[in-house]
Short mmCIF file of C-alpha atoms in Angstrom, two decimals:
data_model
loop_
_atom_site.label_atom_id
_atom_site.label_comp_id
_atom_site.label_asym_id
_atom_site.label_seq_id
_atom_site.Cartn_x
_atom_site.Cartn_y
_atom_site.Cartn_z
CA UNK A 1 -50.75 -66.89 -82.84
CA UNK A 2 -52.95 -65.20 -79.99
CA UNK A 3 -52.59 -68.39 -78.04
CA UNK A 4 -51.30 -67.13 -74.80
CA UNK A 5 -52.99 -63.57 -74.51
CA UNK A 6 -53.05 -63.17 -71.02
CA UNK A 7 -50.46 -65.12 -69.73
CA UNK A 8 -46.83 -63.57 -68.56
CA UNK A 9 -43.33 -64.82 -69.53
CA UNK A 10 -39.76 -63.93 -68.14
CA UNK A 11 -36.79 -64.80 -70.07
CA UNK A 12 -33.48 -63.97 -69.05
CA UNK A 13 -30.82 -63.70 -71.96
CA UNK A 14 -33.74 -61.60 -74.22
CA UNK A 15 -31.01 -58.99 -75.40
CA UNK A 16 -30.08 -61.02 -78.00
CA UNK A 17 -30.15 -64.45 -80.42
CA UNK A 18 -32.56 -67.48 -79.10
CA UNK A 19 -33.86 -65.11 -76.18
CA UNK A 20 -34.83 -61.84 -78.17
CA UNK A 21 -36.53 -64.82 -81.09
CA UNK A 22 -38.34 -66.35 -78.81
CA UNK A 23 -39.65 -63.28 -76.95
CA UNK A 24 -40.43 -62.15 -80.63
CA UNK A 25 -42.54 -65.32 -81.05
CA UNK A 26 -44.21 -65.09 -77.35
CA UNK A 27 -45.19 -61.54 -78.25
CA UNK A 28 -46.53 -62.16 -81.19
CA UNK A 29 -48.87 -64.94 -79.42
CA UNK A 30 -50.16 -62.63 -77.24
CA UNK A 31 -48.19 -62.94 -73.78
CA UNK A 32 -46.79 -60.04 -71.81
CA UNK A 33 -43.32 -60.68 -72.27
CA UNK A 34 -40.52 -59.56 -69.56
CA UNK A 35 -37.06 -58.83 -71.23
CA UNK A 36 -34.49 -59.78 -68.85
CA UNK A 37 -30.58 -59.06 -69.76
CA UNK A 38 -27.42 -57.99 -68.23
CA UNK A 39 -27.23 -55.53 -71.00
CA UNK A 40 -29.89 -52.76 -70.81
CA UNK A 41 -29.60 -51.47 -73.92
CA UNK A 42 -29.98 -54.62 -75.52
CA UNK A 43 -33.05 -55.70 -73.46
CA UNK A 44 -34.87 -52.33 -74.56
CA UNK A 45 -33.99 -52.74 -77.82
CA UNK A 46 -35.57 -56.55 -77.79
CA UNK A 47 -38.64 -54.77 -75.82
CA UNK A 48 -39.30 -51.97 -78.40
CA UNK A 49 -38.91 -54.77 -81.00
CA UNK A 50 -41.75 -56.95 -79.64
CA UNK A 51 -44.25 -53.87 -78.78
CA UNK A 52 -43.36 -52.47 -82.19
CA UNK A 53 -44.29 -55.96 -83.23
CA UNK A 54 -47.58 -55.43 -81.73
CA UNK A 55 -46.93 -57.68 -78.77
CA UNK A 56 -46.50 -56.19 -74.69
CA UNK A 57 -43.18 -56.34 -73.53
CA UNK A 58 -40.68 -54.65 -70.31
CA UNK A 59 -37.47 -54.33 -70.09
CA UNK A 60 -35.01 -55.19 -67.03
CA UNK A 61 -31.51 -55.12 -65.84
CA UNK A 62 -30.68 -58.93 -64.46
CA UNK A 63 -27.76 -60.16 -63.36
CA UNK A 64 -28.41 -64.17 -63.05
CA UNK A 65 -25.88 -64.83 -61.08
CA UNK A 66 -27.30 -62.38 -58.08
CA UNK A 67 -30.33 -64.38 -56.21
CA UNK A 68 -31.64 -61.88 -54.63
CA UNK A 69 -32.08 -59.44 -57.64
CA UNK A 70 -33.90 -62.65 -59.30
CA UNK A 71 -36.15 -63.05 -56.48
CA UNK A 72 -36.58 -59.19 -55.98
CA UNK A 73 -38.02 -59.74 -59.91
CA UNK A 74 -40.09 -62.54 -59.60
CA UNK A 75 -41.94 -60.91 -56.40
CA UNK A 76 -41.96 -57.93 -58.71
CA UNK A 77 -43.80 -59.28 -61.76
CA UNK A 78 -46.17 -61.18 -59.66
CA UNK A 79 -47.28 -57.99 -57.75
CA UNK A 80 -47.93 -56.85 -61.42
CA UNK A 81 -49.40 -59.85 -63.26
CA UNK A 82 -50.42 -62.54 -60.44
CA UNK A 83 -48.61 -65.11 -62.00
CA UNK A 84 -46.05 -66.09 -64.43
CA UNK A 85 -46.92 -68.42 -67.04
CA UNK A 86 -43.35 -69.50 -68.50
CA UNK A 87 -39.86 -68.84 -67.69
CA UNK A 88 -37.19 -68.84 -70.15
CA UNK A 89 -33.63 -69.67 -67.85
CA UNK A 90 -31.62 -68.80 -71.45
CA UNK A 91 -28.93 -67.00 -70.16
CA UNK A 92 -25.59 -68.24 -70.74
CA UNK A 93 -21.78 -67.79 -71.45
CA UNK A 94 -18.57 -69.88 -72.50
CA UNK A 95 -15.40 -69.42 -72.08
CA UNK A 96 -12.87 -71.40 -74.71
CA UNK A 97 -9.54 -73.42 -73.78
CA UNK A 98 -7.90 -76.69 -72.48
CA UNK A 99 -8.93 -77.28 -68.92
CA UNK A 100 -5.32 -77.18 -67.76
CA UNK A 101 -5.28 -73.41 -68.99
CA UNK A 102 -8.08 -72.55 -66.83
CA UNK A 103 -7.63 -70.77 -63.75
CA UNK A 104 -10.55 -70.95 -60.64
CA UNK A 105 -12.35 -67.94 -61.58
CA UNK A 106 -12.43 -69.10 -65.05
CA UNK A 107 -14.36 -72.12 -64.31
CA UNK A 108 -16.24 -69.73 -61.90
CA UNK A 109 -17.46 -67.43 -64.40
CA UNK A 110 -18.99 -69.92 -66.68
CA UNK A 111 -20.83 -71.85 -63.60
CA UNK A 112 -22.07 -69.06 -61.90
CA UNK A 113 -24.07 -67.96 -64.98
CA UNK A 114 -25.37 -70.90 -66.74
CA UNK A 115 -25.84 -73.64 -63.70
CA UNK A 116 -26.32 -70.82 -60.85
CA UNK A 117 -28.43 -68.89 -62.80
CA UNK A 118 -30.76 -71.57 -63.75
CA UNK A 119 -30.82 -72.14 -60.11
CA UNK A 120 -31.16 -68.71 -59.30
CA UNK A 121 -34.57 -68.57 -61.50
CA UNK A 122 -36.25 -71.84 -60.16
CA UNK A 123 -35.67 -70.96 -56.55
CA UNK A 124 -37.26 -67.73 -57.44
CA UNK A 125 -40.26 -68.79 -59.97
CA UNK A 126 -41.21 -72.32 -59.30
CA UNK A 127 -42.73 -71.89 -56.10
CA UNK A 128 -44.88 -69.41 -57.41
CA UNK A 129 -45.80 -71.71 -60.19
CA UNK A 130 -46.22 -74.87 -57.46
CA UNK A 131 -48.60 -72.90 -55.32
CA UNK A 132 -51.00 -71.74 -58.58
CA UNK A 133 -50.22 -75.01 -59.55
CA UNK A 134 -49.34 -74.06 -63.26
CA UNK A 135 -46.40 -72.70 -65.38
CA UNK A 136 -43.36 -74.15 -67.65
CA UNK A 137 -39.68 -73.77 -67.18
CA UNK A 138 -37.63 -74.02 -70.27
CA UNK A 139 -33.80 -74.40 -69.31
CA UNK A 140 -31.36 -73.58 -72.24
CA UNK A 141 -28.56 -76.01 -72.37
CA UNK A 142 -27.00 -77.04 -75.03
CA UNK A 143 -25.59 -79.84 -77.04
CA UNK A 144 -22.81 -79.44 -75.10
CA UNK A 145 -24.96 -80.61 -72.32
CA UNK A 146 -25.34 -84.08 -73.98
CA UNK A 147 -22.38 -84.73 -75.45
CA UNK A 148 -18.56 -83.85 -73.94
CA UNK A 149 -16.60 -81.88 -76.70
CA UNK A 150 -12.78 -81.11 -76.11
CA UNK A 151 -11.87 -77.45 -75.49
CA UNK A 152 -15.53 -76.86 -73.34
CA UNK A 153 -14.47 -78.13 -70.48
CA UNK A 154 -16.52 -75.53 -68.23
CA UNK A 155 -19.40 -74.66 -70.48
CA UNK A 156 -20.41 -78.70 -70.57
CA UNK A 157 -20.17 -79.07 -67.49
CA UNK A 158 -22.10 -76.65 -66.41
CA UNK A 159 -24.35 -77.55 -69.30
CA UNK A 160 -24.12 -81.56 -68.50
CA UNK A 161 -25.61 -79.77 -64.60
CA UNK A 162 -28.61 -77.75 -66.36
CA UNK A 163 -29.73 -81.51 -68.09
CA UNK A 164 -29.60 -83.03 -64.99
CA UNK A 165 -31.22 -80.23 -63.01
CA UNK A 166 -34.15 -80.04 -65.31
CA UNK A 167 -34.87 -83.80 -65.49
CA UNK A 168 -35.23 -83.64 -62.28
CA UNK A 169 -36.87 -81.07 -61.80
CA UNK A 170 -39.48 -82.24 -64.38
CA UNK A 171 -40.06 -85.27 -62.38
CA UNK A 172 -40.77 -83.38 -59.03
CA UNK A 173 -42.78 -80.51 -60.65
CA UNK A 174 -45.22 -82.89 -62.49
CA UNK A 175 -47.11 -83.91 -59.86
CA UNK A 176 -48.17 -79.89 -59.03
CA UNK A 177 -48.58 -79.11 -62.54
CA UNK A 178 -45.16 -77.47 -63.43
CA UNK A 179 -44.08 -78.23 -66.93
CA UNK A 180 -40.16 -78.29 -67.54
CA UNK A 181 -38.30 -78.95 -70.29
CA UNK A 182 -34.40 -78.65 -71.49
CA UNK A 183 -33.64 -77.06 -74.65
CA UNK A 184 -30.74 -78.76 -76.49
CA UNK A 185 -29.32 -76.38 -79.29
CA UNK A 186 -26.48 -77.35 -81.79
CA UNK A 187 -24.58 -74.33 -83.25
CA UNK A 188 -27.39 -71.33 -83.91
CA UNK A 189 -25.51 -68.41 -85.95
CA UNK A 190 -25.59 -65.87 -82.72
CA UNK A 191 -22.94 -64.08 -81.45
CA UNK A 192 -21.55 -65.81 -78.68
CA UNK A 193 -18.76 -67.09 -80.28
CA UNK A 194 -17.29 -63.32 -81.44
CA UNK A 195 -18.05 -62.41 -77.70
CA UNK A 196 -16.44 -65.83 -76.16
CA UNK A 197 -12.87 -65.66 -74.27
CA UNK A 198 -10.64 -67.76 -75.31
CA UNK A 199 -7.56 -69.10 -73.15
CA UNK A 200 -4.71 -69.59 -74.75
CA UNK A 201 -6.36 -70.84 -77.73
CA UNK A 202 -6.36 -69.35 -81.69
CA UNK A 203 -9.39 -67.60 -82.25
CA UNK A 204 -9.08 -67.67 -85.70
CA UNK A 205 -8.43 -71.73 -85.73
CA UNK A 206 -11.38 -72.12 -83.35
CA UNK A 207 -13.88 -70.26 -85.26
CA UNK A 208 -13.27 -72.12 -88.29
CA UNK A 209 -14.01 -75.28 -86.77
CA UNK A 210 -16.86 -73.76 -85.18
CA UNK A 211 -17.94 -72.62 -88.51
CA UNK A 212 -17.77 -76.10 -90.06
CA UNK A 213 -20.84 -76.92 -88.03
CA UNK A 214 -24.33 -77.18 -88.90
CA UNK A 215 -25.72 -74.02 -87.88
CA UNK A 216 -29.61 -72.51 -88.05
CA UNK A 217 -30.51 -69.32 -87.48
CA UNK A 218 -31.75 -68.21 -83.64
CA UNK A 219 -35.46 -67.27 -85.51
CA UNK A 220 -35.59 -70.94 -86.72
CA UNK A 221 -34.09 -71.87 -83.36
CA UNK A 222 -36.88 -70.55 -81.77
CA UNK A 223 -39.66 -71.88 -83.22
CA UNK A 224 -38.63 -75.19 -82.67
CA UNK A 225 -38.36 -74.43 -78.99
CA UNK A 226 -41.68 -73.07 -79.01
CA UNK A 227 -43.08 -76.35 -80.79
CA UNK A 228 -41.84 -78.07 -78.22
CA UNK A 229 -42.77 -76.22 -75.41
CA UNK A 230 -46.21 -76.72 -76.65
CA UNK A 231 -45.91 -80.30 -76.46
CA UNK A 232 -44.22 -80.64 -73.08
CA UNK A 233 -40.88 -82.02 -74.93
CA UNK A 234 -38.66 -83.15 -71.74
CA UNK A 235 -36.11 -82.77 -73.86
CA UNK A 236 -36.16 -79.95 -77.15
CA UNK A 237 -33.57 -81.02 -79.76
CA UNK A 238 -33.03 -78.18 -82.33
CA UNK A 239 -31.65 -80.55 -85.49
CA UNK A 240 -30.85 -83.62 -86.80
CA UNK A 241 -27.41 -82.44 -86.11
CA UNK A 242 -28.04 -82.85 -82.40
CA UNK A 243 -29.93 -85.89 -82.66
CA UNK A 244 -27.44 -87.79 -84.36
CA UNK A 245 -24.58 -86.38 -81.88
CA UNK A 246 -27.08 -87.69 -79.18
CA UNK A 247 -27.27 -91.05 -80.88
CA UNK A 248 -23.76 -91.47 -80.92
CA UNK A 249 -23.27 -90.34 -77.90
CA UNK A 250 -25.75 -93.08 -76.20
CA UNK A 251 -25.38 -95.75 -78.89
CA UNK A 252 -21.36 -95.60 -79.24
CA UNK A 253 -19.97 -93.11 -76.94
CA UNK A 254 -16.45 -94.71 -77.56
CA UNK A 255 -16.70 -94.28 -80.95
CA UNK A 256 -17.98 -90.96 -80.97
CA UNK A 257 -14.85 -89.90 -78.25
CA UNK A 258 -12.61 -91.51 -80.51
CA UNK A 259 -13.74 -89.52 -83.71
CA UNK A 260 -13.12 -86.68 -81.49
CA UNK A 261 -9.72 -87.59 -80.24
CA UNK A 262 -8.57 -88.20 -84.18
CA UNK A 263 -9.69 -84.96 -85.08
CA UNK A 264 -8.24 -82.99 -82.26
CA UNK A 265 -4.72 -84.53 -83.21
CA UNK A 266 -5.33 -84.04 -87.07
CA UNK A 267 -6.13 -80.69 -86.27
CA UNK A 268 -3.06 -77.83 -85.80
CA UNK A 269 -2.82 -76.33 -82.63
CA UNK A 270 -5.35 -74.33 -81.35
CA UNK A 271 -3.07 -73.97 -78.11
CA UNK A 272 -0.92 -70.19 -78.53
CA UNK A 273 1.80 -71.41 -76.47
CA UNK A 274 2.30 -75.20 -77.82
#
C-alpha cells in the first residue's frame, strides 16, 4: 500500500464521504495528503484520521469557488513539497427542484462550486504539473454528468461541464505527461442528500426515490476510484448501476428519457405548491 511514499496529493471536499475515503486510502499508501474543505472542523477531523491511520496529512480552509485562495494553496504546497503528485477536484454541491423554481443565484451556487471550482484547481495545479511534466487530476462528476435526470437541472449541468472539461483536458495534458481522469459516481450513501436544498420540492418524497437507488458506501467508492486512477481510466465508473445508465443513455437515449418521463408522472408530486 506504500506505493506513493513520497509523492503529495490535494483534495478538496476531504471533510467528508468520497474525499475523507480516498484521502484515507492515499494515506495509507504512503502520500502526504492535503485536506482541503470549506469546513475546518471537518478537514481536521479527516487529517487526524489519516495521521492516526499512520499516514501524513494537513488540514486547510478552501473555499473552491475563490481563485485566488486556490492558487495562494497550490504556490503554498509547492514551496513545501516541490510538487504535487495528484489532485482530487471532489468538491461539490446540489441543490434540488424544477428548473422553473430556480432563481439566478440558485443556479449560481451550484456552478460556482462544482464547474468553477474544478476550474479554479486546474488553473492553479496543472501548470505546475505541465512544467515537471507529471501529475493526475481526478475530477468528481457524477452520473449526473452522463445522463440528464429530471429535478437536477443545475447539478447536471454543471456536472455534464466537469465531463467535458476533463476530456478535454485529458487530451491536451497527455502530450506533457498530465494524467486526467473523470470520476462518474452513482448514489454513494454520504450525506449530501440530508444537507441538499430543496426548492419547492418534498423532501420526504425525494429522499425516498433517492433511496430506491443502488447505493455503495463512499469507502467502496473510493477504492474503485483509486483502481482507476492507477490505470489512467479516462473515465472511472463506480457500478454496474452507472454503466448500464450510461448504456442507455448512448444506446437508447429516447428510451431511457421516456422511462424517465413515465415515472415522473406515475410519481405524486414532489412540487409543495402543485
Amino acid at each position: 500500500m506504500a506505493k506513493d511514499t513520497g509523492k503529495t496529493v490535494v483534495i478538496t471536499g476531504g471533510g467528508s464521504g468520497i474525499g475523507r475515503e480516498v484521502a484515507m486510502l492515499m494515506g495509507k499508501r504512503g502520500a502526504f495528503v492535503v485536506v482541503c474543505d470549506i469546513n475546518e472542523s471537518a478537514a481536521s477531523e479527516t487529517a487526524a484520521l489519516v495521521c492516526g491511520a499512520g499516514g501524513s496529512a494537513s488540514a486547510c480552509v478552501l473555499n473552491v469557488t475563490d481563485a485566488e485562495a486556490f492558487r495562494a494553496l497550490a504556490d503554498e504546497v509547492m514551496a513545501e513539497h516541490g510538487h504535487i503528485d495528484y489532485l482530487f477536484n471532489n468538491a461539490g454541491i446540489g441543490i434540488g427542484g424544477d428548473a422553473r423554481d430556480f432563481t439566478v443565484s440558485d443556479w449560481r451556487k451550484v456552478l460556482d462550486v462544482n464547474l468553477n471550482g474544478v476550474v479554479h484547481g486546474v488553473a492553479a495545479v496543472y501548470p505546475h504539473m505541465a512544467e515537471r511534466g507529471a501529475g493526475h487530476i481526478i475530477n468528481t462528476s457524477s452520473l449526473d454528468g452522463l445522463v440528464p435526470f429530471p429535478g437536477h437541472g443545475s447539478y447536471t449541468a454543471s456536472k455534464y461541464a466537469v465531463v467535458g472539461l476533463s476530456h478535454a483536458l485529458r487530451i491536451e495534458a497527455a502530450p506533457l505527461g498530465v494524467r486526467v481522469s473523470v470520476v462518474c459516481p452513482g448514489r454513494v450513501k454520504t450525506p449530501i442528500f440530508d444537507n441538499t436544498p430543496m426548492v419547492n420540492y418534498d423532501r420526504k418524497k425525494v429522499m425516498r426515490i433517492v433511496n430506491a437507488a443502488p447505493a455503495i458506501s463512499p469507502d467502496a467508492c473510493a477504492k474503485i476510484i483509486l483502481r482507476g486512477v492507477d490505470r489512467n481510466q479516462g473515465v472511472i465508473l463506480t457500478s454496474d448501476y452507472v454503466r448500464l445508465m450510461w448504456l442507455l443513455e448512448r444506446t437508447a437515449p429516447e428510451l431511457l428519457h421516456g422511462i424517465m418521463s413515465i415515472a415522473l408522472k406515475l410519481s405524486p408530486s414532489l412540487r409543495v405548491n402543485d
